[in-house]
Coordinates of C-alpha atoms in Angstrom, one line a residue:
Chain A
X1 CA 182.2 165.8 -1.4
X2 CA 179.8 164.8 -4.2
X3 CA 178.0 167.8 -5.9
X4 CA 175.4 168.2 -8.6
X5 CA 174.8 171.6 -10.1
X6 CA 172.1 172.5 -12.6
X7 CA 172.0 175.6 -14.8
X8 CA 170.3 177.7 -15.5
X9 CA 167.9 177.8 -12.6
X10 CA 165.1 179.0 -14.9
X11 CA 164.6 179.1 -18.6
X12 CA 161.8 180.8 -20.6
X13 CA 161.5 179.7 -24.3
X14 CA 159.2 180.5 -27.2
X15 CA 157.5 177.6 -28.7
X16 CA 160.0 176.1 -31.3
X17 CA 163.0 177.7 -29.7
X18 CA 165.5 175.0 -29.0
X19 CA 167.8 175.1 -26.0
X20 CA 169.9 173.0 -23.6
X21 CA 170.0 172.5 -19.9
X22 CA 173.2 171.7 -18.1
X23 CA 174.0 169.3 -15.2
X24 CA 177.6 169.3 -14.0
X25 CA 178.7 166.9 -11.3
X26 CA 181.7 166.0 -9.2
X27 CA 181.3 162.5 -7.8
X28 CA 183.5 159.6 -7.1
X29 CA 182.4 156.3 -8.6
X30 CA 179.6 157.5 -10.9
X31 CA 177.2 154.6 -11.6
X32 CA 174.7 156.5 -13.6
X33 CA 173.2 159.9 -14.3
X34 CA 169.4 160.2 -14.3
X35 CA 167.1 162.9 -15.7
X36 CA 163.6 163.4 -14.4
X37 CA 160.7 165.7 -15.3
X38 CA 158.6 167.2 -12.5
X39 CA 155.2 169.0 -13.1
X40 CA 153.8 171.3 -10.4
X41 CA 152.2 169.3 -7.5
X42 CA 153.5 166.0 -8.8
X43 CA 156.3 163.6 -8.2
X44 CA 159.3 163.3 -10.5
X45 CA 158.8 161.3 -13.6
X46 CA 161.7 159.3 -15.0
X47 CA 163.1 160.3 -18.4
X48 CA 166.6 158.8 -19.0
X49 CA 169.5 157.0 -17.4
X50 CA 173.0 157.5 -18.9
X51 CA 175.9 155.3 -17.7
X52 CA 179.0 156.2 -19.7
X53 CA 180.7 159.2 -21.3
X54 CA 179.5 159.6 -24.9
X55 CA 176.2 157.9 -24.3
X56 CA 173.1 159.6 -25.7
X57 CA 169.4 158.9 -25.3
X58 CA 166.3 160.5 -27.0
X59 CA 162.6 160.7 -26.2
X60 CA 160.4 162.8 -28.5
X61 CA 161.8 166.4 -28.3
X62 CA 164.3 165.5 -25.6
X63 CA 167.9 164.3 -26.0
X64 CA 170.3 163.6 -23.1
X65 CA 174.1 163.4 -23.5
X66 CA 176.8 162.6 -21.0
X67 CA 180.5 163.6 -20.7
X68 CA 182.9 162.8 -17.8
X69 CA 182.0 166.1 -16.0
X70 CA 178.5 167.0 -17.2
X71 CA 175.3 166.1 -18.9
X72 CA 173.1 168.1 -21.2
X73 CA 169.4 167.9 -21.8
X74 CA 168.6 169.3 -25.2
X75 CA 165.0 170.4 -25.9
X76 CA 164.4 170.6 -29.7
X77 CA 161.5 172.7 -31.0
X78 CA 159.8 172.7 -27.6
X79 CA 156.0 172.9 -27.1
X80 CA 154.1 174.4 -24.2
X81 CA 153.6 170.9 -22.8
X82 CA 157.3 170.6 -22.3
X83 CA 157.0 173.2 -19.5
X84 CA 158.2 171.6 -16.3
X85 CA 161.1 171.4 -13.9
X86 CA 163.8 169.1 -15.1
X87 CA 165.9 167.4 -12.4
X88 CA 169.2 165.5 -12.8
X89 CA 170.6 163.1 -10.3
X90 CA 173.8 161.1 -10.0
X91 CA 174.0 157.6 -8.6
X92 CA 177.0 157.1 -6.3
X93 CA 177.7 154.8 -3.4
X94 CA 174.2 153.3 -3.5
X95 CA 172.2 156.5 -3.4
X96 CA 170.9 159.2 -5.8
X97 CA 172.0 162.8 -5.3
X98 CA 169.8 165.4 -7.0
X99 CA 170.5 168.9 -8.4
X100 CA 168.1 171.7 -7.6
X101 CA 166.5 171.6 -11.0
X102 CA 165.9 173.8 -14.0
X103 CA 162.4 175.3 -14.4
X104 CA 161.4 175.5 -18.0
X105 CA 158.5 177.6 -19.3
X106 CA 157.6 177.3 -23.0
X107 CA 155.2 180.0 -24.2
X108 CA 153.1 179.7 -27.4
Chain B
X1 CA 148.6 148.7 -12.9
X2 CA 151.3 148.6 -10.3
X3 CA 151.9 151.9 -8.6
X4 CA 153.3 153.8 -5.7
X5 CA 150.9 155.8 -3.5
X6 CA 151.3 158.2 -0.6
X7 CA 148.9 159.3 2.1
X8 CA 147.7 161.7 3.2
X9 CA 148.4 164.1 0.2
X10 CA 148.1 167.1 2.5
X11 CA 148.6 167.3 6.3
X12 CA 148.6 170.2 8.7
X13 CA 149.9 169.5 12.2
X14 CA 151.2 171.3 15.3
X15 CA 154.7 171.5 16.7
X16 CA 155.5 168.6 18.9
X17 CA 153.0 166.1 17.5
X18 CA 154.0 162.8 16.1
X19 CA 153.1 162.4 12.4
X20 CA 153.3 159.3 10.2
X21 CA 153.3 159.5 6.4
X22 CA 152.4 156.4 4.5
X23 CA 154.0 155.0 1.4
X24 CA 152.7 151.9 -0.4
X25 CA 154.0 150.3 -3.6
X26 CA 152.6 147.4 -5.6
X27 CA 155.6 146.7 -7.8
X28 CA 157.2 144.3 -5.3
X29 CA 160.3 146.5 -5.4
X30 CA 163.1 145.7 -2.9
X31 CA 164.3 149.3 -2.4
X32 CA 162.3 152.2 -1.0
X33 CA 163.3 155.8 -0.3
X34 CA 162.0 158.9 1.4
X35 CA 163.0 162.4 0.3
X36 CA 162.0 165.9 1.2
X37 CA 161.9 168.7 -1.3
X38 CA 162.4 172.3 -0.4
X39 CA 163.0 175.4 -2.5
X40 CA 166.6 175.9 -3.2
X41 CA 167.6 172.4 -1.9
X42 CA 166.2 170.0 -4.4
X43 CA 165.4 166.5 -3.3
X44 CA 167.3 165.3 -0.2
X45 CA 167.4 161.8 1.0
X46 CA 165.9 161.2 4.5
X47 CA 165.9 157.4 4.9
X48 CA 166.0 154.3 2.7
X49 CA 165.6 150.6 2.8
X50 CA 167.0 147.8 0.7
X51 CA 164.5 145.2 1.9
X52 CA 162.4 144.0 4.8
X53 CA 163.9 144.8 8.2
X54 CA 166.6 146.9 6.6
X55 CA 166.7 150.7 7.1
X56 CA 169.4 153.3 6.6
X57 CA 169.9 157.0 7.4
X58 CA 170.2 159.4 4.6
X59 CA 171.5 163.0 4.3
X60 CA 168.8 164.6 6.5
X61 CA 167.6 161.9 8.9
X62 CA 167.5 163.8 12.2
X63 CA 163.9 163.9 13.6
X64 CA 162.7 161.1 11.3
X65 CA 162.4 157.3 11.5
X66 CA 161.2 154.5 9.3
X67 CA 160.5 150.8 9.7
X68 CA 160.1 148.1 7.0
X69 CA 158.0 145.2 8.1
X70 CA 156.9 144.1 4.6
X71 CA 157.9 144.7 1.0
X72 CA 155.1 147.1 0.1
X73 CA 155.2 149.7 2.8
X74 CA 157.8 152.2 4.2
X75 CA 156.0 154.6 6.6
X76 CA 157.9 157.8 7.6
X77 CA 157.5 159.0 11.2
X78 CA 158.2 162.5 12.5
X79 CA 158.7 161.8 16.2
X80 CA 158.1 165.4 17.3
X81 CA 157.2 167.7 14.4
X82 CA 159.1 170.9 14.1
X83 CA 158.4 173.9 11.8
X84 CA 161.7 173.1 10.0
X85 CA 160.0 169.9 8.8
X86 CA 157.4 171.8 6.8
X87 CA 158.1 170.4 3.3
X88 CA 156.9 168.2 0.5
X89 CA 157.8 164.6 1.1
X90 CA 158.3 162.1 -1.7
X91 CA 158.5 158.3 -1.5
X92 CA 160.3 156.3 -4.2
X93 CA 161.0 152.7 -5.0
X94 CA 163.3 150.8 -7.3
X95 CA 163.5 147.1 -8.1
X96 CA 167.1 145.9 -7.7
X97 CA 169.7 145.3 -5.0
X98 CA 171.2 148.6 -4.0
X99 CA 170.2 151.9 -5.6
X100 CA 171.7 151.0 -9.0
X101 CA 168.5 151.2 -10.9
X102 CA 165.7 153.7 -11.7
X103 CA 163.7 155.1 -8.8
X104 CA 160.0 155.7 -9.4
X105 CA 158.3 158.4 -7.3
X106 CA 155.0 158.8 -5.6
X107 CA 152.8 161.9 -5.9
X108 CA 154.1 163.5 -2.7
X109 CA 152.7 164.6 0.7
X110 CA 152.6 168.3 1.5
X111 CA 153.2 168.7 5.3
X112 CA 152.7 171.9 7.2
X113 CA 153.9 172.2 10.8
X114 CA 152.4 175.1 12.6

């Protein structure tokens, strides 16, 4: 059975304190791994898609990487506006399966 | 600008009533999806459509139905609302054939069933 597990569930950071979020997956026929950002009361906002092991993508202070078993979202020198829940999802057999998310709080 | 909208944004209803949640997208995307989001479960797929007249069941489809009569709309109907269906519902769309490309989400509908 396909599974997507995100860790940690919650992360509290000081402004400027870099960290990483983990998304581990077991899925047959991976056709892409997606990262989304979700702010309270809003829908998920697309960040990145990764398709193959070794691939990396960056956007501002965020960098996503992919291996055969997991993906990392690195947050470099975070700012309070990076506070959000970060969701990962794997595409397999025509559908997306989401992890439960990591809630990130960045304090000044 | 093209967008995806959901209505209503908030809804309170009673057990046993029929409820319909609207989803409208102006991107002309072929694919549309409905999810529910609950604490501890993340986003779970309810129903999806790859084009007009096409509908498919997702992971948690019991008690829900959809129909796709045009490209822009995929309404979600709760036939007889139950308290277990209290949740936040998100609609999403993606352009291509199959769910191989990025899904873009609406703002969500918070549904409370009393």
